[in-house]
């Protein structure tokens, strides 16, 4: 499981945790997050995230 | 029978070359000086404020609004067109020419106090406008543009904006936690110190948290605030070494004025607007109706569409040339250039804007971002008016 970070505001999407409140189940891979999804904190597009090794 | 051919979309960007005005405006103090020389009239030391406070609001009124959006089919091409990047880059040499020339003139020109003051305000305005250049560049993800953003912010001593705007303001916009979101009933003069102090403190916290997570000190040279402020120290140090100690008060005061120009724009961008809280206590996403929008053409072409602020906050990585207008947005009655004059005069501001905030929330002011000391009173007042 990987983490992806927003280049605009540093929000981190954790594949292991998903975003259940946005309908993205825990364990959802980044590749399976819809292309229309945007950063919940700042609205940046999915393309504006980079993979990061956090922790 | 005719054969349909696939044609390139015939849409052209009518504003394409107007974006060069962003470069032109950076040289206003120099043109003013040339006018002083040419006409012998000292009034022209004040050319820059006359254009920004007078001519541009006048053009906003005469030309009016431009509500047109590029067709969706052209957006990708438009966003990828490098011309729009270079036209922003090109504002920076002009900005620096004005800053260096202006400081030199202030120190060596032997100016009368009113000419000095005109020069100070003029150079400060271009420095303040350069925060808009830094804003545009700071939203890009390319390292070159991100460095240029810090360089554009250096003469106005606003390096913290680089961090705070993206990672602070964009996350907390239209909430009481955001220092750069003004509240209903708050005057510009109350907002200004709250916003400046809050933004600097927040920028420091954000970088400290990021660096500490990596096991580094907040004083590490990787701190974006220290890098951006460092350019200011180098620039002001070099100018003082060259021109002597009297360069310093001029540079500091023009920066203070430039910063206040950005903050007055901040003041009007989200006045009174509030994102509602969801059941889990977090805020709803930022949507177009969480920013005041303006389609006034004259100010827009000087500010890289900054006034299409609703689209910018809802989709912060859209480049300036592709920002759209939407129907049903909270709309400012004039362009920013005119609105800042109202913001300087709180009674005028309140008379102009408060009814618009109330109308936006249909009188239910419990949904608005209100100055805490008057919150209950305001909610009750408009509730009883609606009943």
Tab-separated table of C-alpha atoms in Angstrom:
chain	number	residue	atom	x	y	z
A	1	UNK	CA	0.000	0.000	0.000
A	2	UNK	CA	1.337	3.416	-0.970
A	3	UNK	CA	0.696	7.015	-0.086
A	4	UNK	CA	0.194	9.879	-2.495
A	5	UNK	CA	0.688	13.486	-1.613
A	6	UNK	CA	-0.946	16.599	-3.024
A	7	UNK	CA	1.629	18.912	-4.589
A	8	UNK	CA	-0.460	21.956	-3.759
A	9	UNK	CA	-1.334	21.497	-0.090
A	10	UNK	CA	0.423	18.332	1.193
A	11	UNK	CA	-2.795	16.356	1.778
A	12	UNK	CA	-1.890	12.653	1.862
A	13	UNK	CA	-4.014	9.910	0.301
A	14	UNK	CA	-3.258	6.613	2.008
A	15	UNK	CA	-4.238	3.609	-0.090
A	16	UNK	CA	-4.583	1.475	3.036
A	17	UNK	CA	-7.094	3.860	4.589
A	18	UNK	CA	-8.893	5.081	1.491
A	19	UNK	CA	-11.398	7.880	2.023
A	20	UNK	CA	-14.595	6.154	3.196
A	21	UNK	CA	-16.396	9.493	3.684
A	22	UNK	CA	-15.902	10.163	-0.032
A	23	UNK	CA	-16.952	6.680	-1.080
A	24	UNK	CA	-13.398	5.402	-1.607
A	25	UNK	CA	-13.038	2.139	0.324
A	26	UNK	CA	-9.951	1.313	2.401
A	27	UNK	CA	-7.418	-0.520	0.274
A	28	UNK	CA	-8.353	1.318	-2.947
A	29	UNK	CA	-5.212	1.645	-5.077
A	30	UNK	CA	-4.326	5.087	-6.388
A	31	UNK	CA	-4.828	3.829	-9.926
A	32	UNK	CA	-8.425	2.974	-9.050
A	33	UNK	CA	-9.265	6.403	-7.626
A	34	UNK	CA	-11.514	8.096	-10.225
A	35	UNK	CA	-9.778	10.577	-12.544
A	36	UNK	CA	-12.408	13.161	-11.664
A	37	UNK	CA	-11.504	12.943	-7.976
A	38	UNK	CA	-9.879	16.059	-6.531
A	39	UNK	CA	-7.997	16.823	-3.337
A	40	UNK	CA	-10.519	17.093	-0.479
A	41	UNK	CA	-8.504	19.872	1.183
A	42	UNK	CA	-7.629	22.187	-1.687
A	43	UNK	CA	-9.335	20.886	-4.830
A	44	UNK	CA	-6.176	20.057	-6.800
A	45	UNK	CA	-6.650	17.486	-9.577
A	46	UNK	CA	-5.628	13.853	-9.220
A	47	UNK	CA	-2.751	14.533	-11.640
A	48	UNK	CA	-1.291	16.979	-9.127
A	49	UNK	CA	-0.443	14.224	-6.664
A	50	UNK	CA	2.910	12.494	-6.415
A	51	UNK	CA	3.743	9.203	-4.780
A	52	UNK	CA	5.547	9.637	-1.498
A	53	UNK	CA	7.030	7.314	1.020
A	54	UNK	CA	5.639	8.764	4.216
A	55	UNK	CA	6.697	7.219	7.579
B	1	UNK	CA	-21.972	15.405	-51.245
B	2	UNK	CA	-19.480	17.267	-49.178
B	3	UNK	CA	-16.880	15.532	-47.146
B	4	UNK	CA	-16.664	16.684	-43.599
B	5	UNK	CA	-13.097	17.377	-42.674
B	6	UNK	CA	-11.744	17.465	-39.199
B	7	UNK	CA	-10.897	21.056	-38.653
B	8	UNK	CA	-8.869	22.491	-35.850
B	9	UNK	CA	-11.234	24.306	-33.517
B	10	UNK	CA	-11.659	27.817	-34.812
B	11	UNK	CA	-11.850	29.436	-31.368
B	12	UNK	CA	-9.197	32.023	-30.676
B	13	UNK	CA	-8.347	33.580	-27.354
B	14	UNK	CA	-9.349	37.215	-27.650
B	15	UNK	CA	-7.380	37.995	-24.488
B	16	UNK	CA	-4.186	36.280	-25.687
B	17	UNK	CA	-2.127	39.433	-26.288
B	18	UNK	CA	-3.880	41.443	-23.595
B	19	UNK	CA	-2.077	39.303	-21.027
B	20	UNK	CA	1.050	41.291	-21.925
B	21	UNK	CA	-0.479	44.158	-19.960
B	22	UNK	CA	0.721	42.259	-16.892
B	23	UNK	CA	4.248	43.091	-18.055
B	24	UNK	CA	3.431	46.660	-19.072
B	25	UNK	CA	1.910	47.509	-15.699
B	26	UNK	CA	5.140	46.581	-13.905
B	27	UNK	CA	6.858	49.525	-15.594
B	28	UNK	CA	4.279	52.184	-14.646
B	29	UNK	CA	6.524	54.086	-12.195
B	30	UNK	CA	9.162	54.428	-14.933
B	31	UNK	CA	6.627	55.700	-17.505
B	32	UNK	CA	5.463	58.163	-14.865
B	33	UNK	CA	9.007	59.435	-14.467
B	34	UNK	CA	9.338	59.817	-18.242
B	35	UNK	CA	6.108	61.845	-18.238
B	36	UNK	CA	7.517	64.063	-15.495
B	37	UNK	CA	10.591	64.666	-17.638
B	38	UNK	CA	8.602	65.222	-20.808
B	39	UNK	CA	5.863	67.489	-19.465
B	40	UNK	CA	7.639	69.033	-16.478
B	41	UNK	CA	4.554	68.200	-14.365
B	42	UNK	CA	5.380	66.722	-10.951
B	43	UNK	CA	1.876	65.221	-10.817
B	44	UNK	CA	3.141	62.327	-12.915
B	45	UNK	CA	5.168	60.967	-10.005
B	46	UNK	CA	1.718	59.679	-9.019
B	47	UNK	CA	1.014	58.009	-12.383
B	48	UNK	CA	0.876	54.473	-10.974
B	49	UNK	CA	-1.826	55.115	-8.336
B	50	UNK	CA	-3.714	57.243	-10.887
B	51	UNK	CA	-3.797	54.275	-13.265
B	52	UNK	CA	-4.574	51.625	-10.624
B	53	UNK	CA	-7.093	53.629	-8.585
B	54	UNK	CA	-8.476	55.750	-11.428
B	55	UNK	CA	-7.981	54.559	-14.982
B	56	UNK	CA	-8.475	50.817	-14.458
B	57	UNK	CA	-11.732	51.206	-12.442
B	58	UNK	CA	-12.902	53.620	-15.152
B	59	UNK	CA	-12.155	51.061	-17.878
B	60	UNK	CA	-13.912	48.393	-15.792
B	61	UNK	CA	-16.971	50.608	-15.849
B	62	UNK	CA	-16.723	51.467	-19.560
B	63	UNK	CA	-15.768	48.033	-20.902
B	64	UNK	CA	-17.761	46.057	-18.357
B	65	UNK	CA	-17.773	42.323	-17.907
B	66	UNK	CA	-16.483	39.520	-20.036
B	67	UNK	CA	-18.405	36.376	-19.141
B	68	UNK	CA	-17.090	34.233	-21.991
B	69	UNK	CA	-15.430	30.894	-21.327
B	70	UNK	CA	-13.164	29.020	-23.719
B	71	UNK	CA	-14.951	25.926	-25.126
B	72	UNK	CA	-14.179	22.717	-23.218
B	73	UNK	CA	-12.647	21.167	-26.327
B	74	UNK	CA	-9.876	23.777	-26.371
B	75	UNK	CA	-8.987	23.727	-22.656
B	76	UNK	CA	-6.186	21.148	-22.853
B	77	UNK	CA	-4.517	22.928	-25.797
B	78	UNK	CA	-4.915	26.276	-24.095
B	79	UNK	CA	-3.444	25.006	-20.813
B	80	UNK	CA	-0.444	23.488	-22.614
B	81	UNK	CA	0.364	26.606	-24.683
B	82	UNK	CA	3.751	27.773	-23.376
B	83	UNK	CA	3.128	31.370	-24.442
B	84	UNK	CA	0.969	31.821	-21.351
B	85	UNK	CA	3.834	30.718	-19.120
B	86	UNK	CA	6.363	33.042	-20.715
B	87	UNK	CA	4.068	36.048	-20.569
B	88	UNK	CA	4.016	35.628	-16.766
B	89	UNK	CA	7.797	35.087	-16.538
B	90	UNK	CA	8.378	38.283	-18.506
B	91	UNK	CA	6.749	40.427	-15.831
B	92	UNK	CA	9.599	39.669	-13.412
B	93	UNK	CA	12.487	41.496	-15.198
B	94	UNK	CA	10.198	44.516	-15.562
B	95	UNK	CA	9.304	44.309	-11.863
B	96	UNK	CA	12.985	44.227	-10.891
B	97	UNK	CA	13.872	47.062	-13.271
B	98	UNK	CA	11.238	49.223	-11.578
B	99	UNK	CA	12.301	48.207	-8.079
B	100	UNK	CA	15.996	48.851	-8.685
B	101	UNK	CA	15.439	52.067	-10.646
B	102	UNK	CA	12.909	53.317	-8.079
B	103	UNK	CA	15.205	52.724	-5.126
B	104	UNK	CA	18.096	54.378	-6.993
B	105	UNK	CA	15.910	57.386	-7.806
B	106	UNK	CA	14.647	57.655	-4.214
B	107	UNK	CA	18.193	57.754	-2.848
B	108	UNK	CA	19.972	59.841	-5.499
B	109	UNK	CA	17.149	61.848	-7.137
B	110	UNK	CA	16.990	64.701	-4.603
B	111	UNK	CA	13.194	64.537	-4.796
B	112	UNK	CA	10.719	66.822	-3.062
B	113	UNK	CA	8.714	64.991	-0.364
B	114	UNK	CA	5.577	64.704	-2.497
B	115	UNK	CA	7.542	63.304	-5.420
B	116	UNK	CA	9.306	60.874	-3.094
B	117	UNK	CA	5.963	59.791	-1.672
B	118	UNK	CA	4.532	59.325	-5.172
B	119	UNK	CA	7.530	57.213	-6.119
B	120	UNK	CA	7.220	55.185	-2.910
B	121	UNK	CA	3.536	54.425	-3.474
B	122	UNK	CA	4.180	53.682	-7.166
B	123	UNK	CA	7.028	51.232	-6.602
B	124	UNK	CA	5.071	49.689	-3.714
B	125	UNK	CA	2.132	49.126	-6.049
B	126	UNK	CA	4.213	47.276	-8.620
B	127	UNK	CA	5.697	45.201	-5.796
B	128	UNK	CA	2.185	44.448	-4.581
B	129	UNK	CA	1.062	43.548	-8.105
B	130	UNK	CA	4.083	41.245	-8.302
B	131	UNK	CA	2.549	39.153	-5.510
B	132	UNK	CA	-0.047	38.284	-8.124
B	133	UNK	CA	2.765	37.138	-10.428
B	134	UNK	CA	4.205	35.104	-7.553
B	135	UNK	CA	0.728	33.737	-6.908
B	136	UNK	CA	0.329	32.483	-10.475
B	137	UNK	CA	3.814	30.933	-10.515
B	138	UNK	CA	3.512	29.501	-7.006
B	139	UNK	CA	0.524	27.432	-8.094
B	140	UNK	CA	2.534	25.653	-10.770
B	141	UNK	CA	4.273	22.396	-10.041
B	142	UNK	CA	7.352	23.005	-12.214
B	143	UNK	CA	10.477	23.752	-10.071
B	144	UNK	CA	11.528	26.697	-12.287
B	145	UNK	CA	8.184	28.410	-11.818
B	146	UNK	CA	8.211	27.737	-8.104
B	147	UNK	CA	11.621	29.424	-7.803
B	148	UNK	CA	10.483	32.363	-9.900
B	149	UNK	CA	7.553	32.735	-7.489
B	150	UNK	CA	9.982	33.233	-4.600
B	151	UNK	CA	11.959	35.735	-6.681
B	152	UNK	CA	8.817	37.733	-7.531
B	153	UNK	CA	7.894	37.860	-3.828
B	154	UNK	CA	11.326	39.075	-2.672
B	155	UNK	CA	11.087	42.866	-3.273
B	156	UNK	CA	7.823	42.995	-1.317
B	157	UNK	CA	9.166	40.830	1.550
B	158	UNK	CA	6.253	38.424	1.165
B	159	UNK	CA	8.154	35.138	0.961
B	160	UNK	CA	5.799	33.473	3.428
B	161	UNK	CA	2.983	33.868	0.892
B	162	UNK	CA	4.609	31.077	-1.146
B	163	UNK	CA	3.892	28.562	1.628
B	164	UNK	CA	0.837	30.067	3.259
B	165	UNK	CA	-1.207	30.636	0.132
B	166	UNK	CA	-1.207	27.069	-1.202
B	167	UNK	CA	-0.989	25.044	1.968
B	168	UNK	CA	-2.792	27.396	4.355
B	169	UNK	CA	-5.226	29.684	2.564
B	170	UNK	CA	-6.391	27.160	-0.057
B	171	UNK	CA	-7.085	24.534	2.595
B	172	UNK	CA	-8.910	26.801	5.050
B	173	UNK	CA	-10.468	29.328	2.691
B	174	UNK	CA	-13.925	30.628	3.658
B	175	UNK	CA	-13.615	29.360	7.243
B	176	UNK	CA	-13.047	31.353	10.448
B	177	UNK	CA	-9.671	29.574	10.788
B	178	UNK	CA	-8.266	31.256	7.673
B	179	UNK	CA	-6.404	34.502	8.420
B	180	UNK	CA	-6.865	35.603	4.781
B	181	UNK	CA	-10.678	35.257	4.731
B	182	UNK	CA	-12.398	38.447	5.898
B	183	UNK	CA	-15.491	38.279	8.073
B	184	UNK	CA	-18.811	40.039	7.740
B	185	UNK	CA	-18.625	43.268	9.750
B	186	UNK	CA	-14.824	43.308	9.834
B	187	UNK	CA	-13.242	46.476	8.439
B	188	UNK	CA	-10.174	46.301	6.221
B	189	UNK	CA	-8.202	47.937	9.041
B	190	UNK	CA	-9.159	45.140	11.460
B	191	UNK	CA	-8.500	42.510	8.836
B	192	UNK	CA	-5.051	43.774	7.819
B	193	UNK	CA	-3.089	43.079	11.040
B	194	UNK	CA	-5.011	39.852	11.724
B	195	UNK	CA	-4.229	38.582	8.239
B	196	UNK	CA	-0.560	39.623	8.120
B	197	UNK	CA	0.247	38.209	11.544
B	198	UNK	CA	-1.861	35.071	11.045
B	199	UNK	CA	-0.370	34.339	7.627
B	200	UNK	CA	3.239	34.635	8.768
B	201	UNK	CA	2.578	32.506	11.856
B	202	UNK	CA	0.754	29.898	9.773
B	203	UNK	CA	3.465	29.768	7.086
B	204	UNK	CA	6.069	29.136	9.796
B	205	UNK	CA	3.961	26.396	11.442
B	206	UNK	CA	3.332	24.630	8.122
B	207	UNK	CA	7.022	24.440	7.247
B	208	UNK	CA	8.039	23.574	10.799
B	209	UNK	CA	5.614	20.657	10.815
B	210	UNK	CA	6.807	19.427	7.414
B	211	UNK	CA	10.501	19.623	8.350
B	212	UNK	CA	10.064	18.140	11.817
B	213	UNK	CA	8.287	15.168	10.244
B	214	UNK	CA	11.452	14.593	8.210
B	215	UNK	CA	13.548	14.851	11.381
B	216	UNK	CA	14.856	18.307	10.420
B	217	UNK	CA	14.887	21.608	12.255
B	218	UNK	CA	12.518	24.417	11.281
B	219	UNK	CA	15.697	26.467	10.782
B	220	UNK	CA	16.886	24.104	8.053
B	221	UNK	CA	17.715	25.820	4.764
B	222	UNK	CA	15.051	23.624	3.186
B	223	UNK	CA	12.452	25.814	4.902
B	224	UNK	CA	10.646	27.518	2.015
B	225	UNK	CA	10.027	30.584	4.176
B	226	UNK	CA	13.708	30.983	4.955
B	227	UNK	CA	14.615	30.497	1.297
B	228	UNK	CA	12.115	33.078	0.109
B	229	UNK	CA	12.903	35.584	2.877
B	230	UNK	CA	16.606	34.919	2.213
B	231	UNK	CA	16.242	36.319	-1.310
B	232	UNK	CA	14.826	39.517	0.223
B	233	UNK	CA	17.781	39.760	2.614
B	234	UNK	CA	20.251	39.294	-0.259
B	235	UNK	CA	18.426	41.786	-2.486
B	236	UNK	CA	17.978	44.469	0.181
B	237	UNK	CA	21.556	43.873	1.398
B	238	UNK	CA	22.980	44.311	-2.095
B	239	UNK	CA	20.914	47.451	-2.749
B	240	UNK	CA	22.010	48.947	0.587
B	241	UNK	CA	25.659	48.112	-0.105
B	242	UNK	CA	25.324	49.880	-3.458
B	243	UNK	CA	23.181	52.900	-2.565
B	244	UNK	CA	23.813	53.349	1.128
B	245	UNK	CA	21.630	53.141	4.186
B	246	UNK	CA	18.866	55.408	2.775
B	247	UNK	CA	17.920	52.680	0.339
B	248	UNK	CA	16.648	50.655	3.285
B	249	UNK	CA	13.737	52.807	4.528
B	250	UNK	CA	12.524	53.221	0.938
B	251	UNK	CA	12.606	49.484	0.301
B	252	UNK	CA	10.926	48.661	3.614
B	253	UNK	CA	8.153	51.230	3.185
B	254	UNK	CA	7.393	50.316	-0.434
B	255	UNK	CA	7.204	46.669	0.675
B	256	UNK	CA	4.763	47.595	3.444
B	257	UNK	CA	2.558	49.407	0.951
B	258	UNK	CA	2.835	46.559	-1.570
B	259	UNK	CA	1.842	44.041	1.093
B	260	UNK	CA	-1.173	46.144	2.063
B	261	UNK	CA	-2.271	46.133	-1.587
B	262	UNK	CA	-2.300	42.344	-1.631
B	263	UNK	CA	-4.161	42.239	1.662
B	264	UNK	CA	-6.869	44.609	0.500
B	265	UNK	CA	-7.419	42.237	-2.415
B	266	UNK	CA	-7.490	39.302	0.010
B	267	UNK	CA	-10.050	41.268	2.018
B	268	UNK	CA	-12.540	41.418	-0.824
B	269	UNK	CA	-12.110	37.916	-2.231
B	270	UNK	CA	-14.056	35.922	0.378
B	271	UNK	CA	-15.785	38.576	2.516
B	272	UNK	CA	-18.405	36.956	4.777
B	273	UNK	CA	-18.451	33.667	2.857
B	274	UNK	CA	-18.380	30.389	4.773
B	275	UNK	CA	-18.055	26.709	3.973
B	276	UNK	CA	-20.605	24.733	6.000
B	277	UNK	CA	-19.569	21.955	8.320
B	278	UNK	CA	-20.432	18.372	7.459
B	279	UNK	CA	-21.882	15.890	9.977
B	280	UNK	CA	-18.370	14.710	10.925
B	281	UNK	CA	-17.330	18.251	11.855
B	282	UNK	CA	-15.079	18.826	8.829
B	283	UNK	CA	-15.814	21.565	6.305
B	284	UNK	CA	-17.484	20.910	2.984
B	285	UNK	CA	-15.188	21.171	-0.009
B	286	UNK	CA	-14.404	24.571	-1.429
B	287	UNK	CA	-16.836	25.315	-4.242
B	288	UNK	CA	-17.146	28.206	-6.662
B	289	UNK	CA	-19.661	29.993	-4.426
B	290	UNK	CA	-17.066	30.319	-1.649
B	291	UNK	CA	-15.309	33.181	-3.445
B	292	UNK	CA	-16.522	36.509	-4.769
B	293	UNK	CA	-16.129	36.552	-8.513
B	294	UNK	CA	-15.650	39.363	-10.972
B	295	UNK	CA	-15.588	39.236	-14.759
B	296	UNK	CA	-14.636	42.868	-15.215
B	297	UNK	CA	-12.303	42.727	-18.161
B	298	UNK	CA	-9.935	45.613	-17.503
B	299	UNK	CA	-8.804	44.469	-14.065
B	300	UNK	CA	-8.788	40.828	-15.157
B	301	UNK	CA	-6.258	41.339	-17.932
B	302	UNK	CA	-3.907	43.137	-15.535
B	303	UNK	CA	-4.188	40.382	-12.930
B	304	UNK	CA	-4.069	37.136	-14.958
B	305	UNK	CA	-7.753	36.404	-14.315
B	306	UNK	CA	-7.259	36.552	-10.551
B	307	UNK	CA	-10.805	37.856	-10.273
B	308	UNK	CA	-12.166	34.615	-11.668
B	309	UNK	CA	-11.531	33.613	-8.135
B	310	UNK	CA	-14.373	31.146	-7.766
B	311	UNK	CA	-12.979	28.758	-10.356
B	312	UNK	CA	-9.460	29.319	-9.033
B	313	UNK	CA	-10.324	28.163	-5.512
B	314	UNK	CA	-12.498	25.279	-6.584
B	315	UNK	CA	-9.804	24.060	-9.029
B	316	UNK	CA	-6.523	25.642	-7.881
B	317	UNK	CA	-4.270	24.039	-10.481
B	318	UNK	CA	-6.131	25.451	-13.480
B	319	UNK	CA	-3.836	27.859	-15.270
B	320	UNK	CA	-4.994	31.469	-15.491
B	321	UNK	CA	-5.914	31.442	-19.183
B	322	UNK	CA	-8.414	28.604	-18.652
B	323	UNK	CA	-10.290	30.013	-15.637
B	324	UNK	CA	-14.039	30.056	-16.186
B	325	UNK	CA	-17.028	32.080	-15.220
B	326	UNK	CA	-20.005	30.239	-13.688
B	327	UNK	CA	-23.637	31.234	-13.396
B	328	UNK	CA	-25.060	31.977	-9.972
B	329	UNK	CA	-21.793	32.996	-8.329
B	330	UNK	CA	-21.490	35.671	-5.664
B	331	UNK	CA	-20.463	38.606	-7.831
B	332	UNK	CA	-18.623	41.763	-6.930
B	333	UNK	CA	-20.348	44.903	-8.215
B	334	UNK	CA	-17.084	46.143	-9.747
B	335	UNK	CA	-13.574	44.918	-10.559
B	336	UNK	CA	-10.950	44.622	-7.829
B	337	UNK	CA	-9.400	47.985	-8.729
B	338	UNK	CA	-12.663	49.748	-7.895
B	339	UNK	CA	-13.545	47.488	-4.972
B	340	UNK	CA	-10.302	48.219	-3.124
B	341	UNK	CA	-11.257	51.898	-3.010
B	342	UNK	CA	-14.492	50.886	-1.282
B	343	UNK	CA	-12.580	48.604	1.084
B	344	UNK	CA	-10.432	51.565	2.199
B	345	UNK	CA	-13.660	53.311	3.312
B	346	UNK	CA	-15.476	50.890	5.658
B	347	UNK	CA	-18.892	52.641	5.640
B	348	UNK	CA	-18.915	52.529	1.819
B	349	UNK	CA	-17.775	48.910	1.867
B	350	UNK	CA	-20.468	47.806	4.313
B	351	UNK	CA	-23.181	49.628	2.397
B	352	UNK	CA	-22.061	48.038	-0.854
B	353	UNK	CA	-21.248	44.511	0.270
B	354	UNK	CA	-23.324	43.664	3.345
B	355	UNK	CA	-26.625	43.518	1.433
B	356	UNK	CA	-24.955	41.235	-1.107
B	357	UNK	CA	-23.763	38.853	1.609
B	358	UNK	CA	-27.231	38.824	3.189
B	359	UNK	CA	-28.837	38.184	-0.217
B	360	UNK	CA	-26.356	35.396	-0.950
B	361	UNK	CA	-27.437	33.583	2.227
B	362	UNK	CA	-31.118	34.490	1.725
B	363	UNK	CA	-31.101	36.294	5.059
B	364	UNK	CA	-29.966	33.205	6.987
B	365	UNK	CA	-26.802	34.766	8.363
B	366	UNK	CA	-26.075	31.742	10.565
B	367	UNK	CA	-24.502	30.403	7.350
B	368	UNK	CA	-22.146	33.396	7.020
B	369	UNK	CA	-18.642	34.026	8.355
B	370	UNK	CA	-19.268	36.883	10.805
B	371	UNK	CA	-16.980	38.840	13.101
B	372	UNK	CA	-17.362	36.862	16.382
B	373	UNK	CA	-18.208	39.877	18.582
B	374	UNK	CA	-21.281	40.712	16.493
B	375	UNK	CA	-22.306	37.257	15.283
B	376	UNK	CA	-25.433	36.718	17.413
B	377	UNK	CA	-26.628	40.255	16.810
B	378	UNK	CA	-26.259	39.999	13.028
B	379	UNK	CA	-28.024	36.627	12.850
B	380	UNK	CA	-30.929	37.928	14.969
B	381	UNK	CA	-31.204	41.159	13.003
B	382	UNK	CA	-31.626	39.539	9.607
B	383	UNK	CA	-33.748	36.696	10.962
B	384	UNK	CA	-36.264	39.175	12.343
B	385	UNK	CA	-36.101	41.142	9.087
B	386	UNK	CA	-36.956	37.999	7.128
B	387	UNK	CA	-39.794	36.992	9.481
